Coordinates of C-alpha atoms and ligand atoms in Angstrom, one line a residue:
M6 CA -92.9 94.6 10.9
K7 CA -90.6 91.6 10.8
R8 CA -87.0 92.1 11.7
Y9 CA -83.7 90.5 10.6
H10 CA -80.2 90.5 11.9
L11 CA -77.3 89.7 9.7
T12 CA -73.7 89.0 10.7
T13 CA -71.0 89.0 8.1
F14 CA -67.7 87.1 8.1
G15 CA -64.9 87.1 5.5
C16 CA -63.9 89.3 2.6
Q17 CA -65.2 92.4 0.9
M18 CA -67.1 90.2 -1.6
N19 CA -69.1 89.0 1.4
E20 CA -69.6 92.5 2.7
H21 CA -70.9 93.3 -0.8
D22 CA -73.2 90.3 -0.8
S23 CA -74.5 91.3 2.7
E24 CA -75.4 94.8 1.5
R25 CA -77.4 93.2 -1.3
M26 CA -79.0 90.7 1.1
K27 CA -80.1 93.6 3.3
G28 CA -81.4 95.5 0.3
M29 CA -83.4 92.5 -0.8
L30 CA -84.8 91.9 2.7
E31 CA -85.8 95.5 3.1
S32 CA -87.6 95.4 -0.3
L33 CA -89.5 92.5 1.2
G34 CA -90.6 94.7 4.1
Y35 CA -88.1 93.5 6.7
A36 CA -86.3 96.0 9.0
E37 CA -82.8 95.6 10.5
A38 CA -82.7 94.7 14.2
S39 CA -79.8 96.1 16.1
E40 CA -79.4 93.0 18.2
R41 CA -79.7 89.3 17.3
A42 CA -82.1 88.7 20.2
Q43 CA -84.7 91.0 18.7
A44 CA -84.7 89.4 15.3
D45 CA -87.3 87.2 13.6
V46 CA -84.8 86.1 11.0
I47 CA -81.2 85.5 12.2
L48 CA -78.8 85.3 9.3
F49 CA -75.1 84.7 8.9
N50 CA -73.0 85.3 5.8
T51 CA -70.1 83.0 6.3
C52 CA -66.5 82.5 5.2
S53 CA -64.4 79.3 5.0
I54 CA -61.1 80.6 3.9
R55 CA -59.2 79.4 7.0
E56 CA -60.0 77.3 10.0
T57 CA -60.2 80.3 12.2
A58 CA -63.0 81.7 10.0
D59 CA -65.0 78.5 10.6
S60 CA -64.6 78.5 14.3
R61 CA -65.4 82.2 14.8
F62 CA -68.7 81.6 13.0
L63 CA -69.5 78.4 14.9
S64 CA -69.3 80.2 18.2
H65 CA -71.9 82.8 16.9
L66 CA -74.1 80.0 15.6
G67 CA -74.3 78.7 19.2
E68 CA -76.1 81.8 20.2
A69 CA -78.6 81.5 17.4
K70 CA -79.4 78.0 18.6
R71 CA -80.2 79.3 22.0
L72 CA -82.4 82.1 20.6
K73 CA -84.2 79.6 18.4
R74 CA -84.9 77.4 21.4
E75 CA -86.4 80.3 23.2
Q76 CA -88.6 81.3 20.2
P77 CA -89.0 78.3 17.8
Q78 CA -90.8 80.4 15.2
R79 CA -87.6 82.3 14.6
I80 CA -85.8 81.6 11.3
V81 CA -82.1 80.8 11.3
G82 CA -80.4 81.2 7.9
V83 CA -76.8 80.4 6.9
G84 CA -75.4 81.7 3.7
G85 CA -72.0 82.2 2.0
C86 CA -68.9 80.1 1.6
W87 CA -69.0 78.0 4.7
A88 CA -72.6 77.0 3.9
Q89 CA -71.5 76.1 0.4
S90 CA -68.5 74.1 1.6
V91 CA -70.6 71.8 3.9
K92 CA -73.8 71.9 1.8
E93 CA -76.7 69.7 3.1
E94 CA -74.5 68.5 5.9
V95 CA -75.4 71.8 7.6
F96 CA -78.8 70.4 8.6
E97 CA -77.4 67.2 10.0
R98 CA -74.9 69.0 12.1
F99 CA -77.1 72.0 13.1
P100 CA -80.8 70.8 12.9
F101 CA -82.0 74.2 14.1
V102 CA -80.9 75.8 10.8
D103 CA -84.0 76.5 8.6
V104 CA -82.3 77.7 5.4
A105 CA -78.8 77.4 4.0
F106 CA -77.6 78.9 0.7
G107 CA -74.3 79.3 -1.1
P108 CA -72.9 82.7 -2.3
G109 CA -74.5 82.3 -5.7
Q110 CA -78.0 81.7 -4.2
V111 CA -78.8 84.8 -2.2
P112 CA -82.2 85.4 -4.0
K113 CA -83.3 81.9 -2.8
L114 CA -83.4 83.4 0.7
A115 CA -86.2 85.7 -0.5
E116 CA -88.0 82.7 -2.0
F117 CA -87.8 80.8 1.2
L118 CA -89.0 83.7 3.3
T119 CA -92.0 84.4 1.1
S120 CA -93.0 80.7 0.7
D121 CA -95.0 78.7 3.2
S122 CA -92.3 76.1 3.5
V123 CA -91.6 74.9 7.0
T124 CA -89.0 72.3 6.2
A125 CA -85.3 73.1 6.0
Q126 CA -84.1 74.1 2.6
G127 CA -80.7 74.2 1.1
Y128 CA -79.7 76.0 -2.1
F129 CA -76.2 75.4 -3.5
E130 CA -76.3 75.8 -7.3
F131 CA -74.3 78.6 -8.8
E132 CA -76.4 81.1 -10.7
G133 CA -76.7 84.9 -11.2
F134 CA -75.0 87.8 -9.5
T135 CA -75.8 89.2 -6.1
G136 CA -74.7 92.5 -7.7
R137 CA -78.1 92.6 -9.4
L138 CA -80.0 92.8 -6.2
P139 CA -80.8 96.2 -4.6
A140 CA -78.1 97.5 -2.3
R141 CA -78.2 99.0 1.2
R142 CA -74.9 100.8 1.4
A143 CA -73.1 101.1 4.7
R144 CA -71.8 104.5 3.6
P145 CA -73.7 106.5 1.0
F146 CA -70.5 107.8 -0.7
Q147 CA -68.8 104.4 -1.1
G148 CA -70.1 101.6 -3.3
W149 CA -69.1 98.0 -4.2
L150 CA -69.3 96.9 -7.8
Q151 CA -69.4 93.1 -8.3
I152 CA -67.7 92.8 -11.8
S153 CA -67.4 89.0 -11.8
V154 CA -68.2 86.0 -9.6
G155 CA -66.2 82.8 -9.2
C156 CA -62.6 81.9 -9.9
N157 CA -60.9 79.7 -12.6
C158 CA -57.6 79.4 -10.8
S159 CA -56.6 76.3 -9.0
C160 CA -54.4 77.5 -6.2
S161 CA -53.8 74.3 -4.2
Y162 CA -54.6 75.8 -0.8
C163 CA -57.8 77.7 -1.7
I164 CA -61.4 76.8 -1.1
V165 CA -62.9 79.6 -3.1
P166 CA -63.2 77.9 -6.5
S167 CA -65.3 75.3 -4.8
T168 CA -67.5 77.8 -2.9
R169 CA -67.9 80.4 -5.6
G170 CA -67.7 78.3 -8.8
R171 CA -66.4 79.1 -12.2
E172 CA -65.6 82.7 -13.2
V173 CA -68.4 84.6 -14.9
S174 CA -68.1 88.3 -15.8
R175 CA -71.0 90.8 -15.8
P176 CA -71.6 92.6 -19.1
P177 CA -69.6 95.9 -19.2
A178 CA -72.7 98.0 -20.2
E179 CA -74.5 96.8 -17.1
L180 CA -71.5 97.7 -14.9
V181 CA -71.2 101.2 -16.5
A182 CA -74.9 101.8 -15.9
E183 CA -74.7 100.6 -12.3
V184 CA -71.8 102.9 -11.6
A185 CA -73.5 105.9 -13.3
A186 CA -76.5 105.2 -11.1
M187 CA -74.3 105.0 -8.0
A188 CA -72.7 108.4 -8.9
A189 CA -76.1 109.9 -9.3
E190 CA -76.9 108.7 -5.8
G191 CA -73.7 110.4 -4.4
V192 CA -71.2 107.6 -4.5
R193 CA -67.7 109.0 -5.0
E194 CA -65.5 105.9 -4.5
V195 CA -66.2 102.6 -6.1
T196 CA -64.4 99.3 -5.3
L197 CA -64.6 96.7 -8.1
L198 CA -64.9 93.2 -6.7
G199 CA -64.1 89.8 -8.1
Q200 CA -62.2 86.7 -7.0
N201 CA -59.7 87.5 -9.7
V202 CA -60.7 91.0 -11.0
N203 CA -58.0 91.4 -13.6
S204 CA -59.0 88.4 -15.6
Y205 CA -62.4 90.2 -16.1
G206 CA -64.0 89.9 -19.4
R207 CA -62.2 86.8 -20.8
D208 CA -65.4 84.8 -20.7
L209 CA -67.5 87.4 -22.5
T210 CA -68.2 86.7 -26.1
T211 CA -67.9 89.2 -28.9
K212 CA -71.3 90.5 -30.1
A213 CA -70.3 93.1 -32.6
S214 CA -73.2 92.4 -35.0
A215 CA -76.0 94.8 -35.9
G216 CA -73.8 97.9 -35.2
Q217 CA -73.5 96.9 -31.5
R218 CA -70.4 97.7 -29.5
P219 CA -68.4 94.5 -28.9
E220 CA -69.3 93.1 -25.5
R221 CA -65.8 91.8 -25.0
T222 CA -64.0 94.2 -22.7
S223 CA -60.7 93.8 -20.9
F224 CA -60.2 94.8 -17.3
A225 CA -58.2 97.9 -18.3
E226 CA -60.9 98.9 -20.8
L227 CA -63.5 98.6 -18.1
L228 CA -61.4 100.8 -15.8
G229 CA -61.4 103.4 -18.6
R230 CA -65.1 103.3 -19.1
L231 CA -65.8 103.7 -15.3
D232 CA -63.2 106.4 -14.9
A233 CA -65.1 108.5 -17.5
I234 CA -68.2 108.6 -15.3
E235 CA -68.8 112.0 -13.8
G236 CA -68.8 112.1 -10.0
I237 CA -66.7 109.0 -9.4
E238 CA -63.5 110.3 -7.9
R239 CA -61.8 107.1 -6.8
I240 CA -61.8 103.6 -8.3
R241 CA -60.2 100.7 -6.4
Y242 CA -60.4 97.0 -7.0
T243 CA -59.7 93.7 -5.2
S244 CA -58.2 91.2 -5.7
P245 CA -56.1 91.0 -8.8
H246 CA -53.8 88.0 -9.7
P247 CA -50.2 88.7 -10.5
K248 CA -50.4 86.5 -13.5
D249 CA -53.0 88.8 -15.1
M250 CA -51.4 92.1 -14.0
R251 CA -50.8 93.3 -17.6
E252 CA -49.2 96.6 -18.6
D253 CA -52.5 98.1 -19.7
V254 CA -53.9 97.7 -16.1
I255 CA -50.7 99.2 -14.6
R256 CA -50.9 102.1 -17.1
A257 CA -54.5 102.7 -16.1
H258 CA -53.2 103.6 -12.6
A259 CA -50.9 106.2 -14.1
E260 CA -53.2 107.6 -16.7
L261 CA -56.8 107.5 -15.4
P262 CA -57.4 110.2 -12.7
S263 CA -59.8 108.2 -10.6
V264 CA -57.9 104.9 -10.5
C265 CA -56.1 105.1 -7.1
E266 CA -52.3 104.7 -6.6
H267 CA -52.7 101.4 -4.7
I268 CA -52.3 97.9 -5.9
H269 CA -53.0 94.8 -3.8
L270 CA -50.8 92.1 -5.4
P271 CA -51.0 88.8 -3.5
L272 CA -47.5 87.2 -3.3
Q273 CA -48.3 84.1 -1.2
S274 CA -44.6 83.1 -1.2
G275 CA -41.3 84.4 -2.4
S276 CA -40.0 80.9 -3.2
S277 CA -40.6 79.8 -6.8
R278 CA -40.6 76.2 -5.5
M279 CA -43.5 77.0 -3.1
L280 CA -45.3 79.0 -5.7
K281 CA -45.2 76.0 -8.0
A282 CA -46.6 73.7 -5.2
M283 CA -49.3 76.3 -4.6
R284 CA -50.1 76.3 -8.3
R285 CA -49.9 80.1 -8.5
T286 CA -48.6 80.0 -12.2
Y287 CA -46.0 82.7 -11.7
D288 CA -42.6 82.5 -10.1
R289 CA -40.6 84.9 -8.0
G290 CA -38.9 86.5 -11.0
R291 CA -42.2 87.1 -12.8
Y292 CA -43.7 88.6 -9.7
L293 CA -40.8 90.9 -9.2
D294 CA -41.0 92.0 -12.9
R295 CA -44.6 93.0 -12.3
V296 CA -43.5 95.1 -9.3
A297 CA -40.8 96.7 -11.4
L298 CA -43.3 97.6 -14.1
I299 CA -45.6 99.1 -11.5
R300 CA -42.7 101.1 -10.0
E301 CA -41.8 102.3 -13.5
H302 CA -45.3 103.6 -14.4
V303 CA -46.5 104.7 -10.9
P304 CA -43.4 105.2 -8.8
D305 CA -45.2 106.3 -5.7
A306 CA -47.8 103.5 -5.7
S307 CA -48.7 101.7 -2.5
L308 CA -48.3 98.0 -2.8
T309 CA -50.0 95.6 -0.4
T310 CA -50.0 91.8 -0.4
D311 CA -51.1 88.5 1.1
I312 CA -48.6 85.9 2.3
I313 CA -49.0 82.3 3.5
V314 CA -46.6 80.9 6.0
G315 CA -46.0 77.3 6.6
F316 CA -47.3 75.8 3.4
P317 CA -46.5 72.0 3.4
G318 CA -42.9 71.5 2.3
E319 CA -41.8 75.1 3.1
T320 CA -38.2 74.9 4.3
E321 CA -36.1 77.6 6.1
E322 CA -34.6 78.5 2.7
D323 CA -38.1 78.9 1.1
F324 CA -39.2 81.1 4.0
D325 CA -36.0 83.2 3.7
E326 CA -36.9 83.8 0.1
T327 CA -40.2 85.2 1.2
L328 CA -38.5 87.5 3.6
E329 CA -36.2 88.7 0.8
V330 CA -39.1 89.6 -1.5
V331 CA -40.8 91.4 1.3
E332 CA -37.5 93.3 1.9
E333 CA -37.1 94.1 -1.7
V334 CA -40.6 95.1 -2.6
G335 CA -41.2 97.2 0.5
Y336 CA -45.0 96.7 1.0
D337 CA -47.1 99.4 2.5
A338 CA -49.0 96.7 4.3
A339 CA -49.3 92.9 4.2
F340 CA -51.8 90.4 5.4
T341 CA -50.1 87.3 6.7
F342 CA -51.7 83.9 7.2
I343 CA -50.6 80.6 8.7
F344 CA -51.4 77.8 6.2
S345 CA -54.7 76.1 7.1
P346 CA -55.7 72.9 5.3
R347 CA -59.2 73.3 3.7
R348 CA -61.5 70.5 2.9
G349 CA -61.5 69.5 -0.8
T350 CA -58.3 71.4 -1.7
S351 CA -55.3 69.5 -2.9
A352 CA -52.9 71.0 -0.4
A353 CA -55.0 69.5 2.4
D354 CA -53.9 66.1 1.2
I355 CA -50.1 66.8 1.2
T356 CA -48.6 64.7 4.0
D357 CA -44.9 65.3 3.2
G358 CA -43.1 68.2 4.8
V359 CA -45.9 69.4 7.0
V360 CA -44.6 72.3 8.9
P361 CA -45.0 71.9 12.7
H362 CA -47.2 74.5 14.3
P363 CA -44.5 76.1 16.5
V364 CA -42.3 76.5 13.4
K365 CA -45.2 78.2 11.6
V366 CA -45.7 80.6 14.5
E367 CA -42.1 81.4 14.8
R368 CA -41.8 82.2 11.0
M369 CA -45.0 84.3 11.3
E370 CA -43.5 86.4 14.0
R371 CA -40.3 87.0 12.0
L372 CA -42.4 87.9 8.9
L373 CA -44.6 90.3 10.9
E374 CA -41.7 92.1 12.3
L375 CA -40.3 92.7 8.9
V376 CA -43.6 93.6 7.4
Q377 CA -44.2 96.2 10.1
R378 CA -40.7 97.7 9.8
K379 CA -41.1 98.1 6.0
A380 CA -44.6 99.5 6.4
R381 CA -43.3 102.1 8.9
E382 CA -40.5 103.0 6.6
R383 CA -42.8 103.4 3.6
A384 CA -45.3 105.4 5.6
E385 CA -42.6 108.0 6.4
R386 CA -42.7 109.2 2.8
F387 CA -46.1 110.8 3.5
V388 CA -44.9 112.9 6.5
G389 CA -44.9 116.6 5.4
R390 CA -47.1 116.0 2.4
T391 CA -50.7 117.3 2.1
V392 CA -52.8 114.4 0.9
E393 CA -56.4 114.0 -0.3
V394 CA -58.5 112.2 2.2
L395 CA -62.0 110.8 1.7
V396 CA -63.6 111.4 5.1
E397 CA -65.3 108.3 6.5
G398 CA -66.4 109.6 10.0
A399 CA -65.1 110.0 13.5
S400 CA -61.7 108.6 14.5
R401 CA -62.1 105.3 16.3
T402 CA -59.7 106.3 19.0
D403 CA -60.6 109.9 19.5
P404 CA -64.2 111.1 18.7
D405 CA -63.0 114.7 18.4
R406 CA -60.9 113.8 15.4
L407 CA -61.8 112.5 12.0
R408 CA -60.9 109.4 10.1
G409 CA -60.5 108.8 6.4
R410 CA -58.4 107.2 3.7
T411 CA -55.9 108.5 1.2
R412 CA -55.8 107.4 -2.4
H413 CA -52.9 105.2 -1.3
N414 CA -55.4 103.5 1.0
K415 CA -53.7 104.6 4.2
V416 CA -56.0 105.4 7.1
V417 CA -55.5 108.9 8.4
N418 CA -56.7 110.2 11.7
F419 CA -56.8 114.0 11.7
T420 CA -58.1 117.2 13.2
G421 CA -60.5 119.1 11.0
L422 CA -64.0 120.1 10.1
A423 CA -64.9 118.1 7.0
A424 CA -68.0 116.0 6.9
P425 CA -68.2 112.3 6.0
G426 CA -68.1 111.8 2.2
E427 CA -66.1 115.0 1.6
L428 CA -62.6 115.1 0.2
A429 CA -60.3 116.9 2.6
H430 CA -56.7 118.1 2.3
V431 CA -54.8 116.8 5.2
E432 CA -51.2 117.6 6.1
V433 CA -49.5 114.5 7.4
L434 CA -47.6 115.2 10.6
A435 CA -46.8 111.7 11.8
A436 CA -46.9 108.1 10.6
T437 CA -46.9 104.6 12.1
S438 CA -46.8 101.3 10.2
Q439 CA -50.6 101.3 10.2
T440 CA -52.0 104.8 10.2
L441 CA -51.1 108.4 9.4
S442 CA -52.0 111.4 11.6
G443 CA -52.4 115.0 10.6
E444 CA -54.4 118.2 10.3
E445 CA -56.8 119.4 7.8
R446 CA -55.7 122.3 5.7
L447 CA -58.6 124.4 4.6
L448 CA -57.8 124.8 0.9
A449 CA -60.6 124.1 -1.5
R450 CA -62.5 121.1 -0.1
S451 CA -64.9 118.6 -1.6
G452 CA -65.9 118.9 -5.3
S453 CA -63.6 121.8 -6.1
L454 CA -60.3 120.1 -5.8
P455 CA -57.6 121.2 -8.3
A456 CA -56.7 118.7 -10.9
R457 CA -54.2 116.1 -9.7
Ligands
LIG93 N1 -54.5 78.8 4.5 C1 -54.0 80.1 4.8 N2 -54.2 81.2 4.1 C2 -55.0 81.1 3.0 N3 -55.5 82.0 2.1 C3 -56.3 81.4 1.3 N4 -56.4 80.1 1.6 C4 -55.7 79.9 2.6 C5 -55.4 78.7 3.4 N5 -55.9 77.5 3.1 C6 -55.0 83.4 2.1 C7 -54.3 83.8 0.9 C8 -55.4 84.7 0.2 C9 -56.1 85.3 1.3 C10 -57.4 85.9 1.0 O1 -56.2 84.2 2.3 O2 -53.2 84.5 1.2 O3 -54.8 85.6 -0.7
LIG94 FE1 -64.2 83.8 2.7 FE2 -63.0 83.4 0.4 FE3 -65.6 83.1 0.6 FE4 -64.6 85.6 0.8 S1 -64.6 84.2 -1.0 S2 -66.1 84.7 2.1 S3 -62.6 85.1 1.8 S4 -64.1 81.9 1.6

């Protein structure tokens, strides 16, 4: 039996795509190799979001080159966003690569592997959804649901619109059927994925003729339809855009039992001037209005965010405004990034006001300190509470303890007897900025939880 090895970089959409790639390869009769050196097909699902992502991948590619030299019949394949961003150039720069494909072209890998072609092939058109391929889930009780592909935004720093194309939503009936099938297979938590999830459905046309249900469905309506599926206990989604965070979506968090009390709301900058330069289409005031509306409907919700430091033109005053918003919102966690110019994006061409690297680093340190202090303060509110934890497995630091996540998306390490996939009640005894720690309380476990 032939074996493959796949290394995944980047976001949850890439993790999803990799699960589908694995499902596809296994349906072709390939088995997964635990080590790259044992594989007949060496694959990479790549990311290009920042320069660090590129360089991390390129160091792995060096090993693939060596392995291919040792056994030239091996196949080396590169998929995903980095492949899409360099396209055919990949074969000039890395002649040992046999096949390259963008994120919209995963099925072409199967075509390549089943054909007799010996020459290098590249596939970079956008078509179809990887979500339609068979999945090989990393954990049987958690599933990804690709609700849309692509992005119609034009954030000036972001490479994604060029690597994943225009936004296309999958039909709601197909998504409902997929989640019902997941639930039947034992999935309890589903994470909806899209580059901009809450603009879902705008591209779907209305087909209300012949007594059919209209196909046009908003993101909030989709949440309602998925919440109604028996067996799905938790619904999450990533990433939404603040401009599309409408009241109906926020209400879904308050009203639908399975929609978790966690919203990832990427801020990027707290300065309206910078937000304009980033082409985010909201300003500081509108962002804070959204936060206020979330706090009104779901007072205890966890909020997390993404922030870019050192965008060209960012002054000390702009950066202070970001710090103010972080202070005011009180995020439960934040991902912070140093601006990195990406090929083909308009921000990469800005030459005025480029922030020197040491200044970026110094701002990053100040931001991180504040983010961690706020996260620690926020985490304190859970101490003394008994929270519902979906058990994922053994704790990474202590194999005698368990690890799982709360509905607020906090990682909890705890002492207990629950099995992976079960919902446990855990009393939180301590909190740091990153994790909670506690003990399982043996109330009713698993399927028989009392109504929330
Ligand atoms: N430089 C730095 N950070 C970036 N991000 C996206 N593009 C860039 C870039 N060119 C960050 C944004 C986004 C997250 C996924 O990555 O904060 O929300
Ligand atoms: Fe990386 Fe963005 Fe592509 Fe995800 S969509 S893999 S974060 S470049």
